[in-house]
């Protein structure tokens, strides 16, 4: 698990002794998942500058959630 990403959002579990993660990609990180959830609470931006601000703020919120989760 990476401190920067929080690890995989939906990790695979072992199935009968077979390590699923050996055969599959990890998928979306917890940080990306939290950023997407944070972005849902914001209405759509009109211009590209506003979209970038919302994206940056969403990752800042995700980072804060990861810090709070580690306490």
N, CA and C atoms as an extended XYZ file, in Angstrom:
213
Properties=species:S:1:pos:R:3:atomname:S:1:resname:S:1:resid:I:1 pbc="F F F"
N         0.846       -1.186        0.000 N   UNK     1
C         0.000        0.000        0.000 CA  UNK     1
C         0.881        1.235        0.000 C   UNK     1
N         0.594        2.155       -0.871 N   UNK     2
C         1.349        3.389       -0.971 CA  UNK     2
C         0.710        4.466       -0.117 C   UNK     2
N         1.530        5.209        0.630 N   UNK     3
C         0.995        6.296        1.445 CA  UNK     3
C         0.413        7.402        0.574 C   UNK     3
N         0.963        7.583       -0.640 N   UNK     4
C         0.480        8.645       -1.520 CA  UNK     4
C        -0.870        8.314       -2.132 C   UNK     4
N        -1.132        7.037       -2.379 N   UNK     5
C        -2.360        6.662       -3.081 CA  UNK     5
C        -3.366        5.937       -2.209 C   UNK     5
N        -2.932        5.429       -1.067 N   UNK     6
C        -3.835        4.660       -0.219 CA  UNK     6
C        -4.002        3.225       -0.661 C   UNK     6
N        -3.270        2.827       -1.681 N   UNK     7
C        -3.392        1.465       -2.201 CA  UNK     7
C        -4.552        1.347       -3.180 C   UNK     7
N        -4.960        0.119       -3.448 N   UNK     8
C        -6.035       -0.144       -4.400 CA  UNK     8
C        -7.388        0.105       -3.733 C   UNK     8
N        -8.302        0.762       -4.443 N   UNK     9
C        -9.630        1.053       -3.896 CA  UNK     9
C       -10.455       -0.212       -3.722 C   UNK     9
N       -10.338       -1.130       -4.653 N   UNK    10
C       -11.111       -2.367       -4.609 CA  UNK    10
C       -10.163       -3.546       -4.771 C   UNK    10
N        -9.430       -3.881       -3.700 N   UNK    11
C        -8.413       -4.936       -3.820 CA  UNK    11
C        -9.038       -6.309       -4.054 C   UNK    11
N        -8.273       -7.165       -4.706 N   UNK    12
C        -8.700       -8.535       -4.939 CA  UNK    12
C        -8.383       -9.363       -3.699 C   UNK    12
N        -9.217      -10.318       -3.413 N   UNK    13
C        -8.950      -11.224       -2.297 CA  UNK    13
C        -8.526      -12.569       -2.844 C   UNK    13
N        -7.799      -13.288       -2.025 N   UNK    14
C        -7.316      -14.612       -2.420 CA  UNK    14
C        -8.501      -15.557       -2.613 C   UNK    14
N        -8.423      -16.399       -3.636 N   UNK    15
C        -9.488      -17.342       -3.944 CA  UNK    15
C        -8.894      -18.746       -3.971 C   UNK    15
N        -9.101      -19.481       -2.900 N   UNK    16
C        -8.596      -20.850       -2.869 CA  UNK    16
C        -7.089      -20.938       -2.945 C   UNK    16
N        -6.389      -19.969       -2.368 N   UNK    17
C        -4.941      -19.981       -2.359 CA  UNK    17
C        -4.303      -19.340       -3.578 C   UNK    17
N        -5.104      -18.961       -4.565 N   UNK    18
C        -4.564      -18.312       -5.758 CA  UNK    18
C        -4.529      -16.809       -5.519 C   UNK    18
N        -3.394      -16.217       -5.721 N   UNK    19
C        -3.252      -14.775       -5.540 CA  UNK    19
C        -3.797      -14.061       -6.777 C   UNK    19
N        -5.001      -13.494       -6.685 N   UNK    20
C        -5.648      -12.853       -7.829 CA  UNK    20
C        -4.836      -11.673       -8.354 C   UNK    20
N        -4.177      -10.927       -7.456 N   UNK    21
C        -3.450       -9.741       -7.910 CA  UNK    21
C        -2.246      -10.094       -8.784 C   UNK    21
N        -1.849      -11.349       -8.791 N   UNK    22
C        -0.758      -11.755       -9.664 CA  UNK    22
C        -1.207      -11.799      -11.121 C   UNK    22
N        -2.506      -11.931      -11.340 N   UNK    23
C        -3.034      -12.094      -12.685 CA  UNK    23
C        -3.798      -10.873      -13.194 C   UNK    23
N        -4.110       -9.933      -12.307 N   UNK    24
C        -4.952       -8.799      -12.671 CA  UNK    24
C        -4.274       -7.484      -12.310 C   UNK    24
N        -4.633       -6.447      -13.016 N   UNK    25
C        -4.164       -5.107      -12.671 CA  UNK    25
C        -4.830       -4.668      -11.376 C   UNK    25
N        -4.173       -3.773      -10.640 N   UNK    26
C        -4.705       -3.305       -9.370 CA  UNK    26
C        -5.938       -2.439       -9.507 C   UNK    26
N        -6.095       -1.770      -10.625 N   UNK    27
C        -7.254       -0.904      -10.816 CA  UNK    27
C        -7.043        0.480      -10.240 C   UNK    27
N        -8.117        1.157       -9.968 N   UNK    28
C        -8.090        2.530       -9.485 CA  UNK    28
C        -7.525        2.579       -8.062 C   UNK    28
N        -6.760        3.625       -7.778 N   UNK    29
C        -6.230        3.772       -6.426 CA  UNK    29
C        -7.292        4.393       -5.530 C   UNK    29
N        -7.115        4.215       -4.242 N   UNK    30
C        -8.037        4.811       -3.285 CA  UNK    30
C        -8.032        6.330       -3.419 C   UNK    30
N        -6.871        6.914       -3.685 N   UNK    31
C        -6.771        8.371       -3.857 CA  UNK    31
C        -7.614        8.837       -5.038 C   UNK    31
N        -7.511        8.135       -6.169 N   UNK    32
C        -8.319        8.483       -7.337 CA  UNK    32
C        -9.809        8.329       -7.049 C   UNK    32
N       -10.176        7.257       -6.347 N   UNK    33
C       -11.578        7.011       -6.018 CA  UNK    33
C       -12.126        8.127       -5.126 C   UNK    33
N       -11.357        8.507       -4.096 N   UNK    34
C       -11.800        9.574       -3.200 CA  UNK    34
C       -11.896       10.914       -3.923 C   UNK    34
N       -10.948       11.182       -4.821 N   UNK    35
C       -10.995       12.426       -5.594 CA  UNK    35
C       -12.234       12.464       -6.478 C   UNK    35
N       -12.581       11.338       -7.075 N   UNK    36
C       -13.782       11.281       -7.916 CA  UNK    36
C       -15.030       11.513       -7.082 C   UNK    36
N       -15.072       10.940       -5.888 N   UNK    37
C       -16.216       11.150       -5.003 CA  UNK    37
C       -16.308       12.611       -4.569 C   UNK    37
N       -15.165       13.222       -4.265 N   UNK    38
C       -15.165       14.633       -3.867 CA  UNK    38
C       -15.642       15.513       -5.015 C   UNK    38
N       -15.283       15.150       -6.234 N   UNK    39
C       -15.662       15.932       -7.404 CA  UNK    39
C       -17.170       15.874       -7.662 C   UNK    39
N       -17.820       14.799       -7.247 N   UNK    40
C       -19.253       14.648       -7.471 CA  UNK    40
C       -20.064       15.724       -6.758 C   UNK    40
N       -19.516       16.258       -5.672 N   UNK    41
C       -20.259       17.248       -4.902 CA  UNK    41
C       -20.171       18.644       -5.502 C   UNK    41
N       -19.395       18.795       -6.540 N   UNK    42
C       -19.203       20.095       -7.178 CA  UNK    42
C       -19.947       20.106       -8.509 C   UNK    42
N       -20.663       21.199       -8.778 N   UNK    43
C       -21.364       21.280      -10.066 CA  UNK    43
C       -20.344       21.425      -11.192 C   UNK    43
N       -20.776       21.128      -12.411 N   UNK    44
C       -19.884       21.168      -13.565 CA  UNK    44
C       -19.345       22.571      -13.805 C   UNK    44
N       -18.080       22.653      -14.064 N   UNK    45
C       -17.443       23.939      -14.360 CA  UNK    45
C       -17.697       24.313      -15.815 C   UNK    45
N       -17.707       25.594      -16.089 N   UNK    46
C       -17.987       26.069      -17.434 CA  UNK    46
C       -16.728       26.087      -18.291 C   UNK    46
N       -15.642       26.640      -17.781 N   UNK    47
C       -14.438       26.726      -18.603 CA  UNK    47
C       -13.344       25.802      -18.081 C   UNK    47
N       -12.311       25.640      -18.886 N   UNK    48
C       -11.238       24.700      -18.573 CA  UNK    48
C       -10.478       25.104      -17.311 C   UNK    48
N       -10.310       26.396      -17.063 N   UNK    49
C        -9.614       26.860      -15.865 CA  UNK    49
C       -10.372       26.431      -14.611 C   UNK    49
N       -11.697       26.572      -14.635 N   UNK    50
C       -12.501       26.149      -13.491 CA  UNK    50
C       -12.446       24.636      -13.312 C   UNK    50
N       -12.445       23.902      -14.418 N   UNK    51
C       -12.344       22.452      -14.334 CA  UNK    51
C       -11.038       22.041      -13.675 C   UNK    51
N        -9.947       22.702      -14.013 N   UNK    52
C        -8.647       22.389      -13.419 CA  UNK    52
C        -8.644       22.703      -11.934 C   UNK    52
N        -9.263       23.807      -11.546 N   UNK    53
C        -9.360       24.164      -10.124 CA  UNK    53
C       -10.144       23.107       -9.349 C   UNK    53
N       -11.244       22.647       -9.924 N   UNK    54
C       -12.057       21.623       -9.269 CA  UNK    54
C       -11.284       20.303       -9.172 C   UNK    54
N       -10.581       19.934      -10.222 N   UNK    55
C        -9.790       18.700      -10.191 CA  UNK    55
C        -8.703       18.774       -9.115 C   UNK    55
N        -8.008       19.898       -9.049 N   UNK    56
C        -6.964       20.070       -8.024 CA  UNK    56
C        -7.555       20.030       -6.623 C   UNK    56
N        -8.680       20.705       -6.425 N   UNK    57
C        -9.331       20.716       -5.110 CA  UNK    57
C        -9.805       19.315       -4.732 C   UNK    57
N       -10.252       18.535       -5.701 N   UNK    58
C       -10.718       17.176       -5.435 CA  UNK    58
C        -9.573       16.292       -4.948 C   UNK    58
N        -8.396       16.436       -5.568 N   UNK    59
C        -7.238       15.660       -5.101 CA  UNK    59
C        -6.744       16.157       -3.744 C   UNK    59
N        -6.865       17.428       -3.468 N   UNK    60
C        -6.514       17.940       -2.138 CA  UNK    60
C        -7.439       17.335       -1.089 C   UNK    60
N        -8.723       17.229       -1.410 N   UNK    61
C        -9.676       16.613       -0.493 CA  UNK    61
C        -9.354       15.136       -0.306 C   UNK    61
N        -9.023       14.442       -1.392 N   UNK    62
C        -8.659       13.024       -1.308 CA  UNK    62
C        -7.423       12.846       -0.436 C   UNK    62
N        -6.427       13.712       -0.597 N   UNK    63
C        -5.218       13.634        0.226 CA  UNK    63
C        -5.544       13.850        1.699 C   UNK    63
N        -6.429       14.809        1.991 N   UNK    64
C        -6.837       15.064        3.375 CA  UNK    64
C        -7.578       13.857        3.950 C   UNK    64
N        -8.387       13.195        3.121 N   UNK    65
C        -9.107       12.003        3.573 CA  UNK    65
C        -8.142       10.864        3.884 C   UNK    65
N        -7.092       10.713        3.062 N   UNK    66
C        -6.095        9.681        3.310 CA  UNK    66
C        -5.337        9.946        4.613 C   UNK    66
N        -5.018       11.210        4.883 N   UNK    67
C        -4.336       11.564        6.133 CA  UNK    67
C        -5.236       11.263        7.320 C   UNK    67
N        -6.495       11.663        7.229 N   UNK    68
C        -7.441       11.402        8.322 CA  UNK    68
C        -7.640        9.909        8.542 C   UNK    68
N        -7.635        9.144        7.468 N   UNK    69
C        -7.816        7.693        7.545 CA  UNK    69
C        -6.650        7.016        8.257 C   UNK    69
N        -5.469        7.589        8.170 N   UNK    70
C        -4.292        6.965        8.773 CA  UNK    70
C        -4.173        7.244       10.270 C   UNK    70
N        -5.015        8.108       10.793 N   UNK    71
C        -4.953        8.443       12.241 CA  UNK    71
C        -5.752        7.489       13.070 C   UNK    71
